PDB file of C-alpha atoms and ligand atoms in Angstrom:
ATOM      1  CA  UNK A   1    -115.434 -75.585  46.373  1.00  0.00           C
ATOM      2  CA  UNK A   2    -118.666 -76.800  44.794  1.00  0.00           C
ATOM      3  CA  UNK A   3    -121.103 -78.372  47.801  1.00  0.00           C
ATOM      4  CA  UNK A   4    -121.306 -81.836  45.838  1.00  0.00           C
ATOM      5  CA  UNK A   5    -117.217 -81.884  46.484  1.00  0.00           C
ATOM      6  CA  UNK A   6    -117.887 -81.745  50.182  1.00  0.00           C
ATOM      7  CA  UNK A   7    -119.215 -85.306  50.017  1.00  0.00           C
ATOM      8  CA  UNK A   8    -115.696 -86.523  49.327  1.00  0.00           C
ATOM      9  CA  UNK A   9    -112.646 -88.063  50.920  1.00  0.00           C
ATOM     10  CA  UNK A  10    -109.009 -87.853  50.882  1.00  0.00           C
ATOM     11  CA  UNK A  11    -106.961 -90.720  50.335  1.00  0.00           C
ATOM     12  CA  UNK A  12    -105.376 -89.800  53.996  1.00  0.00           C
ATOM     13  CA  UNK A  13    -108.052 -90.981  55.451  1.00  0.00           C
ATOM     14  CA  UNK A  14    -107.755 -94.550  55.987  1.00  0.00           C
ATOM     15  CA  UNK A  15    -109.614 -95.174  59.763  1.00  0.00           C
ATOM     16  CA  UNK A  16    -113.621 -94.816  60.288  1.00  0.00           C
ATOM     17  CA  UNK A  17    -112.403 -92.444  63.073  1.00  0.00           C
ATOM     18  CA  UNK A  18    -110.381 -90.503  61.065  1.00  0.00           C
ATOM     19  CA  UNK A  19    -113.540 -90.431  57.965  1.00  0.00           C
ATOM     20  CA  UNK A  20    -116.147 -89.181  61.239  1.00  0.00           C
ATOM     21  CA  UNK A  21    -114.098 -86.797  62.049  1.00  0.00           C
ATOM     22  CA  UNK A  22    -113.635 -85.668  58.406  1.00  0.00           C
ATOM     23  CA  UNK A  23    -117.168 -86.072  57.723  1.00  0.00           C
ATOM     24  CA  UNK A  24    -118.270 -83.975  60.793  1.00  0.00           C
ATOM     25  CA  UNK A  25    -116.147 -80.844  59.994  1.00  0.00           C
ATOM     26  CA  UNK A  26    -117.137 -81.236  56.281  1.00  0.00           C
ATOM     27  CA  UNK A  27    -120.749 -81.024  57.740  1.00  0.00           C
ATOM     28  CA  UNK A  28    -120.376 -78.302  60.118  1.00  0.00           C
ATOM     29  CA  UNK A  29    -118.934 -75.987  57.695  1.00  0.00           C
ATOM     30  CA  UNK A  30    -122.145 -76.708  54.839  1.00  0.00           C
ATOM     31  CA  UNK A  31    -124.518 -76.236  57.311  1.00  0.00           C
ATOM     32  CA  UNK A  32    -123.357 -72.762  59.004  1.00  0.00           C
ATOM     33  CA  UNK A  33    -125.343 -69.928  58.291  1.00  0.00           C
ATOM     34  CA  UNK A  34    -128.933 -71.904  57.820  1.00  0.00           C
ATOM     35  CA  UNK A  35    -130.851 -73.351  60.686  1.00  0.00           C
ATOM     36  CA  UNK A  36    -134.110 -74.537  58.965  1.00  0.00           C
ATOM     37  CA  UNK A  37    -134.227 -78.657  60.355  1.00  0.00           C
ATOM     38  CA  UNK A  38    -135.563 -79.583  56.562  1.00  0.00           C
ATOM     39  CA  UNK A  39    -132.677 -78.448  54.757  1.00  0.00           C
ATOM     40  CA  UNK A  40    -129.794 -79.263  57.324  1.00  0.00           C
ATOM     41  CA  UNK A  41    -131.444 -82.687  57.747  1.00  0.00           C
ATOM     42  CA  UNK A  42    -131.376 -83.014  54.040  1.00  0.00           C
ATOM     43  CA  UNK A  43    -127.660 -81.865  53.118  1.00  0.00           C
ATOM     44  CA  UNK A  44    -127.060 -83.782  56.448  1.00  0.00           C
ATOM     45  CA  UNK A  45    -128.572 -86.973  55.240  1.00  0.00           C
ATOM     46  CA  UNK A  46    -126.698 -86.836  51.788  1.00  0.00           C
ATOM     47  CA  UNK A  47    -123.421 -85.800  53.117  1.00  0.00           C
ATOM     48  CA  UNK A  48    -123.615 -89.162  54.943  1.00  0.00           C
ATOM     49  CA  UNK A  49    -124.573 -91.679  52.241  1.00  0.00           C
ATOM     50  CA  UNK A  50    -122.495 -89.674  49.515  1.00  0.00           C
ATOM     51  CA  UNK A  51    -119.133 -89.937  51.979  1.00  0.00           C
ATOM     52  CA  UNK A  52    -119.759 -93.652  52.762  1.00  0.00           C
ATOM     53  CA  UNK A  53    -119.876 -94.373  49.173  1.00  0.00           C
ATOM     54  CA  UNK A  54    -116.530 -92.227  48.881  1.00  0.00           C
ATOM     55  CA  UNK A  55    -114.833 -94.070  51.624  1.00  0.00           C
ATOM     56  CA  UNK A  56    -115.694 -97.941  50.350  1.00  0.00           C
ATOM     57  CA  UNK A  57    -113.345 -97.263  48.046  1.00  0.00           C
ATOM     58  CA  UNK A  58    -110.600 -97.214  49.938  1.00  0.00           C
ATOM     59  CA  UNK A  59    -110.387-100.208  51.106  1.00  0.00           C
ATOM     60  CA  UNK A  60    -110.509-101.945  47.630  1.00  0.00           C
ATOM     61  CA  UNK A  61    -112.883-105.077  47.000  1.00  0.00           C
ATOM     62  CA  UNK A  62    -113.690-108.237  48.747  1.00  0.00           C
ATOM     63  CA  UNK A  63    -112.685-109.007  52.175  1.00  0.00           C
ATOM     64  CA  UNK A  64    -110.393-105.863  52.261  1.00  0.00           C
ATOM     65  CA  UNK A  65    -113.539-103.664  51.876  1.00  0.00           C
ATOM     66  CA  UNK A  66    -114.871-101.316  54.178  1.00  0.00           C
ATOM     67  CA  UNK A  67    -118.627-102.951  53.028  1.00  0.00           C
ATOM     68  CA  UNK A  68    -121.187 -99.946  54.165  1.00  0.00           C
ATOM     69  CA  UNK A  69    -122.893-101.184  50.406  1.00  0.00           C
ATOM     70  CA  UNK A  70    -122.948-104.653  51.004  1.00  0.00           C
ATOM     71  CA  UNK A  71    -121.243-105.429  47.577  1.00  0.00           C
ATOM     72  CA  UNK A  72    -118.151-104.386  45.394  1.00  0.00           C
ATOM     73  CA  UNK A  73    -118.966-101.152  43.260  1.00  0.00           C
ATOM     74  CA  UNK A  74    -120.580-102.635  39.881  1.00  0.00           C
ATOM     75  CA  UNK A  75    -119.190 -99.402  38.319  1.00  0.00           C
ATOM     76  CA  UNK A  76    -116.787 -96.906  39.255  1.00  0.00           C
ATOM     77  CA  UNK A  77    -116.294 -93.667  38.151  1.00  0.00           C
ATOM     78  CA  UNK A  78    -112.940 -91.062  38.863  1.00  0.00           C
ATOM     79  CA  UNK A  79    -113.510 -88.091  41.059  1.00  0.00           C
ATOM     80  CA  UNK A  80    -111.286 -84.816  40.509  1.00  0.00           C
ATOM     81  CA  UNK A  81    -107.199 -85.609  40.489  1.00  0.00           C
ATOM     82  CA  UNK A  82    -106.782 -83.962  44.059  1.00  0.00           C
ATOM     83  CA  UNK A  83    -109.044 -86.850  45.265  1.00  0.00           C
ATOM     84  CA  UNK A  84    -107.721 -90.318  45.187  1.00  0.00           C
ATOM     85  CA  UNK A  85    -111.173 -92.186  45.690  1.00  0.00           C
ATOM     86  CA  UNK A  86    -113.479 -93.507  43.482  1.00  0.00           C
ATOM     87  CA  UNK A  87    -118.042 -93.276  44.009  1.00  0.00           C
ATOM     88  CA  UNK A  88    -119.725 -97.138  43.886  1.00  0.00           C
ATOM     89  CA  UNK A  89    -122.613 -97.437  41.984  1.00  0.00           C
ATOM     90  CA  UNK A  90    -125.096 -96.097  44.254  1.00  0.00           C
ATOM     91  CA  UNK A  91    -127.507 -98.464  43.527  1.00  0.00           C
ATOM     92  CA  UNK A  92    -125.378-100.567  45.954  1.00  0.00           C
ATOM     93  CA  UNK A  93    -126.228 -98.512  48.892  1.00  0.00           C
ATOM     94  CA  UNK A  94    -128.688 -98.814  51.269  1.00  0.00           C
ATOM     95  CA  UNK A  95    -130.485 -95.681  53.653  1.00  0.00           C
ATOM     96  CA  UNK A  96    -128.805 -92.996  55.295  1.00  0.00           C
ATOM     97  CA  UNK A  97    -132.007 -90.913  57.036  1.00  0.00           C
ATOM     98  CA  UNK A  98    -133.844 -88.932  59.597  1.00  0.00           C
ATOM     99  CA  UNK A  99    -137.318 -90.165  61.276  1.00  0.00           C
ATOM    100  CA  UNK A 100    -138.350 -87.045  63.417  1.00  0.00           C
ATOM    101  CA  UNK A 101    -141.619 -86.937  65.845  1.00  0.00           C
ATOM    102  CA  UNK A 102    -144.459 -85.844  63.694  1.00  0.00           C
ATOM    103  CA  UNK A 103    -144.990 -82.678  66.157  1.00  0.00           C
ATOM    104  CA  UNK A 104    -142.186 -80.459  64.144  1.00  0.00           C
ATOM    105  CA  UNK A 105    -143.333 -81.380  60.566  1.00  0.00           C
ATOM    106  CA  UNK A 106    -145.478 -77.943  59.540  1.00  0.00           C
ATOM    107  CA  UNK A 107    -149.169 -77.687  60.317  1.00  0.00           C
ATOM    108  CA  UNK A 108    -151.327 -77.698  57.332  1.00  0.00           C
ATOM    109  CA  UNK A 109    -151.498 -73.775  56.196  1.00  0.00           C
ATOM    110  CA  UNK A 110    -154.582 -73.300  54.342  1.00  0.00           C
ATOM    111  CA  UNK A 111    -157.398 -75.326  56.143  1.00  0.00           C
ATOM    112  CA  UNK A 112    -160.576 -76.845  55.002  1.00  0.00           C
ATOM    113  CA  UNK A 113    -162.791 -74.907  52.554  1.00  0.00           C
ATOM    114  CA  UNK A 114    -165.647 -75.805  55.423  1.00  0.00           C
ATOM    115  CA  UNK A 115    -163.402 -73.028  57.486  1.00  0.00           C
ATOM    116  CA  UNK A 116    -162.422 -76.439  60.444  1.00  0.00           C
ATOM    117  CA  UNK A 117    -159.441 -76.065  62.040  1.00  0.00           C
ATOM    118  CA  UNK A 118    -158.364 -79.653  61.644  1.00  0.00           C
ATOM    119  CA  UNK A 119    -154.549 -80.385  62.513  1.00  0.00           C
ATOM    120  CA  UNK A 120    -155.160 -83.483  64.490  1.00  0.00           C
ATOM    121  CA  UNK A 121    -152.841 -85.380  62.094  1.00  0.00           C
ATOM    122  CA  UNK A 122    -149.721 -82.978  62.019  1.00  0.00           C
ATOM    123  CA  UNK A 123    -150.551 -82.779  65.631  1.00  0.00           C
ATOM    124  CA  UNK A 124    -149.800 -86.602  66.015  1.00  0.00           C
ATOM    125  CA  UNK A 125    -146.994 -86.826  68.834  1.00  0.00           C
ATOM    126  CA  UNK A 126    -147.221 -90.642  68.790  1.00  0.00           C
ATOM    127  CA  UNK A 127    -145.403 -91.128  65.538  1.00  0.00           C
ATOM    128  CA  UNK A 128    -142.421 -90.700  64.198  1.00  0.00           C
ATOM    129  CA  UNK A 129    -141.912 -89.656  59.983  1.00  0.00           C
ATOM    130  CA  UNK A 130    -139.743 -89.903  58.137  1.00  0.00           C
ATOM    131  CA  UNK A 131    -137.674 -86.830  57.457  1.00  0.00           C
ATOM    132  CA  UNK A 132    -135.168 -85.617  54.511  1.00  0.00           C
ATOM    133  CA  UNK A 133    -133.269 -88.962  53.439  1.00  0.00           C
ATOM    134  CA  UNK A 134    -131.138 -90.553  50.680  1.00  0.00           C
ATOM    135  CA  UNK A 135    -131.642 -94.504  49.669  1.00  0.00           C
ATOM    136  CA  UNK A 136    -134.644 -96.836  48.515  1.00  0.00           C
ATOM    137  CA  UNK A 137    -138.124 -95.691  49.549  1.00  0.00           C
ATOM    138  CA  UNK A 138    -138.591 -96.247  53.275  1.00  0.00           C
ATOM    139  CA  UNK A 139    -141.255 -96.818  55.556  1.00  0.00           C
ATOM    140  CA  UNK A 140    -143.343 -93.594  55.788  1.00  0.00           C
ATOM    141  CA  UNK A 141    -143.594 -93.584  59.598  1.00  0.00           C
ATOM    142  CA  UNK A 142    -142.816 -95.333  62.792  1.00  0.00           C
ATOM    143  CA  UNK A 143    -145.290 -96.368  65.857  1.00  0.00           C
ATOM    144  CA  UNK A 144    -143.721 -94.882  69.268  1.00  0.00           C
ATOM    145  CA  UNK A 145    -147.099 -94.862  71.315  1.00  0.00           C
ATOM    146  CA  UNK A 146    -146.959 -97.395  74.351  1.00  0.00           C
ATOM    147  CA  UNK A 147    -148.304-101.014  73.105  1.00  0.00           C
ATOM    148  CA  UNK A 148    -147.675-100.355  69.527  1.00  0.00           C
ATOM    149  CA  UNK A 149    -144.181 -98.862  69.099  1.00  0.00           C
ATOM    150  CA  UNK A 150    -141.771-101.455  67.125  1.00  0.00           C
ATOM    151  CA  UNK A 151    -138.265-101.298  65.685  1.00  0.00           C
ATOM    152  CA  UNK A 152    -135.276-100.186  65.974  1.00  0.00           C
ATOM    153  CA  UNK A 153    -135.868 -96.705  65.324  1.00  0.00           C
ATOM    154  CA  UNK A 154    -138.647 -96.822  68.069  1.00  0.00           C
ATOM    155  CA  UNK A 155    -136.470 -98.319  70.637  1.00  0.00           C
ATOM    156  CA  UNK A 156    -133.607 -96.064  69.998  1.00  0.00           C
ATOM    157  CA  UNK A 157    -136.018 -93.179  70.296  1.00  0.00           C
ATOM    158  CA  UNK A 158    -138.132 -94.338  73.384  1.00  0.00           C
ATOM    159  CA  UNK A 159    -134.449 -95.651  75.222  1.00  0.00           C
ATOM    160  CA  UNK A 160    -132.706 -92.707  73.861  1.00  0.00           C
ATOM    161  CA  UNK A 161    -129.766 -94.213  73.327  1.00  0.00           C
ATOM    162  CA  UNK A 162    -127.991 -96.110  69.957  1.00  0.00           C
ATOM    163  CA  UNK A 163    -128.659 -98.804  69.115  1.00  0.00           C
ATOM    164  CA  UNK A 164    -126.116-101.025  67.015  1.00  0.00           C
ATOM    165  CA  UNK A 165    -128.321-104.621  65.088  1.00  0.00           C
ATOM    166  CA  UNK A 166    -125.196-106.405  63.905  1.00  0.00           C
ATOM    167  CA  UNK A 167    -127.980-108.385  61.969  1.00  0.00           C
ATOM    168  CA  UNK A 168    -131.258-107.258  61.619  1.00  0.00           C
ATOM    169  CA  UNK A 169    -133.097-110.572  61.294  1.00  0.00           C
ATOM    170  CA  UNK A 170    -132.567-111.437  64.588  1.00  0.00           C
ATOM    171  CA  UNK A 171    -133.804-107.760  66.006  1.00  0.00           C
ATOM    172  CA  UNK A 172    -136.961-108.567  67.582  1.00  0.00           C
ATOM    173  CA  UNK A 173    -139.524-106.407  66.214  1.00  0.00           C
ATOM    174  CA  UNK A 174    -136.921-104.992  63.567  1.00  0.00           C
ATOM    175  CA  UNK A 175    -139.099-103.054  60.825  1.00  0.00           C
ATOM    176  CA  UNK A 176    -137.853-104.552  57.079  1.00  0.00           C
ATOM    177  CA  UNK A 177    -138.239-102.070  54.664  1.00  0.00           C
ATOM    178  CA  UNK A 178    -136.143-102.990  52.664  1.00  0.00           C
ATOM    179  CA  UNK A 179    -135.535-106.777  52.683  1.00  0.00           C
ATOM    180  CA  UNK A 180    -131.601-106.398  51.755  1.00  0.00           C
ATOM    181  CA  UNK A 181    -130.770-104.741  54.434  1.00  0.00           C
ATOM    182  CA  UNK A 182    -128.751-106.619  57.210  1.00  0.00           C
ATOM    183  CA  UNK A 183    -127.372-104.982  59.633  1.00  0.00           C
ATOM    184  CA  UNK A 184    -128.539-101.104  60.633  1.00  0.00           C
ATOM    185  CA  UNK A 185    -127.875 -98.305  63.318  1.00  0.00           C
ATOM    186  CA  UNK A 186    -130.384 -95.823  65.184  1.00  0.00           C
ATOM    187  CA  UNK A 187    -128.851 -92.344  67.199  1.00  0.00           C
ATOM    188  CA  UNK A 188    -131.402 -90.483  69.029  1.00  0.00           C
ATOM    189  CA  UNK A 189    -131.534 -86.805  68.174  1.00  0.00           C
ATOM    190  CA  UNK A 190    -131.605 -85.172  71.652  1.00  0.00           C
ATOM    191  CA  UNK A 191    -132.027 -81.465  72.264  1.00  0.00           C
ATOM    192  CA  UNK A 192    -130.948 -80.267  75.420  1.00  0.00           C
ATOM    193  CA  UNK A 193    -132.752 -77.177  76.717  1.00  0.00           C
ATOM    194  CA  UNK A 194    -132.221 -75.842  80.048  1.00  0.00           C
ATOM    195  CA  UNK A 195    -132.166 -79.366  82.135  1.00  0.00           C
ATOM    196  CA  UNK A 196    -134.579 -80.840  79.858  1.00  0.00           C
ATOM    197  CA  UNK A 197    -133.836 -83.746  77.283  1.00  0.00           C
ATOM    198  CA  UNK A 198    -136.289 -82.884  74.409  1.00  0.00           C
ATOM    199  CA  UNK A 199    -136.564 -85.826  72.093  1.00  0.00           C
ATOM    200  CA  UNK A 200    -136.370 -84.948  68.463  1.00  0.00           C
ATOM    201  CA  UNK A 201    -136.012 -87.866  66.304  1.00  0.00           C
ATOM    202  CA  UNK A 202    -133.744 -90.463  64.985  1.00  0.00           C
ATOM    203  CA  UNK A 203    -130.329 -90.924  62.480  1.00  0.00           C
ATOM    204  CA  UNK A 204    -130.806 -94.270  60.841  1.00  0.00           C
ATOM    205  CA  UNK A 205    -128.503 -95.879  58.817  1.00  0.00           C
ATOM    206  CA  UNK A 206    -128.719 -99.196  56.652  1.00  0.00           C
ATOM    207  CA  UNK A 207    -126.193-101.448  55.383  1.00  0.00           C
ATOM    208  CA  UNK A 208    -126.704-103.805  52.933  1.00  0.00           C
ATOM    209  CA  UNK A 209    -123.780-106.079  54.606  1.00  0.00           C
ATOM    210  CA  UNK A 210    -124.034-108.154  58.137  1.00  0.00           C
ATOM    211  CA  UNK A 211    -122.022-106.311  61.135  1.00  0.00           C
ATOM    212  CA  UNK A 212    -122.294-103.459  58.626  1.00  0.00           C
ATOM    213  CA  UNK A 213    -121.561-100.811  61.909  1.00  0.00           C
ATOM    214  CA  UNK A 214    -118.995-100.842  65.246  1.00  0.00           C
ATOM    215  CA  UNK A 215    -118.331 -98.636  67.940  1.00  0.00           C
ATOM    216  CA  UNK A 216    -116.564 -96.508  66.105  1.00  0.00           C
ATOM    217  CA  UNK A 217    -119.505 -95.651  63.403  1.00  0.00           C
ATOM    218  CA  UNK A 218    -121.234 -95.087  66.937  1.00  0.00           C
ATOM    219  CA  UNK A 219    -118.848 -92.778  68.078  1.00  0.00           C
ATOM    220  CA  UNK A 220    -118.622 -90.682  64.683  1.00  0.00           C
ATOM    221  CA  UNK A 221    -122.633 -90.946  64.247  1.00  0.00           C
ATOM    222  CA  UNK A 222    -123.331 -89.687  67.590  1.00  0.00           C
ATOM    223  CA  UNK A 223    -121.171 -86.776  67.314  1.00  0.00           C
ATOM    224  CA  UNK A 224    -122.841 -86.149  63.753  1.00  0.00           C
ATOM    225  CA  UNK A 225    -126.166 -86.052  65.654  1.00  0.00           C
ATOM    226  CA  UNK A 226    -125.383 -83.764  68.317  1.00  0.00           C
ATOM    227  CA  UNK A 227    -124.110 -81.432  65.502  1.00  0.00           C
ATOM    228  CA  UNK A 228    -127.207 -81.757  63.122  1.00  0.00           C
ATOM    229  CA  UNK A 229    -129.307 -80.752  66.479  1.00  0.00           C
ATOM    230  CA  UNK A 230    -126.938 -77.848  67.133  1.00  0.00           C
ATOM    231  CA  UNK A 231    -126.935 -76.596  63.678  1.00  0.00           C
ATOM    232  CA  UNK A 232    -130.423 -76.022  63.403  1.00  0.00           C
ATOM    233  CA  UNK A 233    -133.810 -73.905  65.613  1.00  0.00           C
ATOM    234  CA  UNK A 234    -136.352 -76.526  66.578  1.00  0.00           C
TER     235      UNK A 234
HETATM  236  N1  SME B   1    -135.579-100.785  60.380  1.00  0.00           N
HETATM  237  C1  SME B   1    -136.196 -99.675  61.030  1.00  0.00           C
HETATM  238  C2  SME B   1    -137.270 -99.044  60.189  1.00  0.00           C
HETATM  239  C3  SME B   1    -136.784 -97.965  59.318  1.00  0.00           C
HETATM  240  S1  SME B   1    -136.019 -98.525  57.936  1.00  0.00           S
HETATM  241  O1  SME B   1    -134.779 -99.191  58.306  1.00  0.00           O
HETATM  242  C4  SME B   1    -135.688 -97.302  56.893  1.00  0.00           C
HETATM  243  C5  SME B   1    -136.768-100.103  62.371  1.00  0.00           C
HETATM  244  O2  SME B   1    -136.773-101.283  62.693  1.00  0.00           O
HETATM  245  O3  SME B   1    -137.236 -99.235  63.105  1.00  0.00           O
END
């Protein structure tokens, strides 16, 4: 199967439990075999967004939709026979994404021509960046250091626990960066070593719709998380 035809779903699958699920073992099979975060968290990031935009499909238009893109498709376009599901117009969809702690990005490989050994920045622990993602250009990086941390993302991270905004307007502290978005959800990427809780990151996903996410998305998106962790060395 080509890897794009990963991204899609079956016409069985007709419950956000049942489309986790499906998206999960679709995942764990693409990543196997490479462990580098960068390019899990990217095929991670894009099997997310390109299987949401998949599944909105099945649930037709209007008030029957499944709305992850906050509007009907504005164009639709047929996927192979053996798929019953149609892609929206992806310009309809909002961020599917990983903010990571700024410790794991690489440290700068060739140094100064002054010969300094200057890595204060990559060295950076109090901020989060932003990682492989798919959607609209996004905030380049996130306070977490006591008195200036903000946002969802930081409170997911700092509490590490989900957090579900049903509507982001009324998130105090919510980052906008993107003003369409209204509704978004934050997992904290945990790595458990030994009986330590190391604190990776963040999965953050935004929906252009209000109450865009339930428990269930928690359930599924949690269990993506502890996968995307699992699949690769930190
Ligand atoms: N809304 C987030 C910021 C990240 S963007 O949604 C991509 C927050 O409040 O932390």
């Amino acid at each position: 199967m080509p890897h794009a035809d990963s991204s899609l779903v079956p016409s069985s699958i007709t419950s956000k439990t049942e489309f986790w699920a499906h998206v999960h073992g679709q995942l764990a099979s693409l990543l196997s075999g490479q462990r580098h975060w960068v390019t899990n968290l990217a095929n991670a990031s894009s099997m997310v967004y390109s299987s949401l935009l998949a599944f909105t499909a099945h649930f037709g238009s209007g008030s029957q939709a499944v709305n992850w893109c906050g509007e009907t498709a504005t164009h639709q376009s047929r996927l192979p026979s053996r798929y019953d599901t149609t892609i929206a117009d992806c310009n309809q969809c909002a961020l599917t994404g990983f903010y990571l702690n700024s410790s794991l990005f690489p440290v700068p490989r060739f140094l100064g021509q002054d010969g300094s050994d200057n890595n204060s920045a990559a060295a950076d622990a109090s901020r989060l960046l932003l990682g492989p993602f798919c959607g609209k250009p996004a905030c380049q990086f996130i306070n977490i250091s006591p008195g200036k941390a903000r946002g969802v993302c930081a409170d997911a991270y700092l509490q590490r626990r989900t957090i579900l905004v049903p509507e982001v307007d009324l998130y105090p502290g919510h980052i906008a960066c993107d003003g369409e978005t209204k509704s978004e959800i934050v997992c904290p990427l945990i790595f458990k070593k030994g009986d330590k809780e190391i604190m990776l990151g963040v999965l953050d996903l935004d929906c252009l719709a209000v109450s865009g996410f339930c428990e269930e998305d928690k359930e599924g998106l949690e269990k993506i998380a502890a996968l995307v962790v699992s699949a690769c060395d930190w």
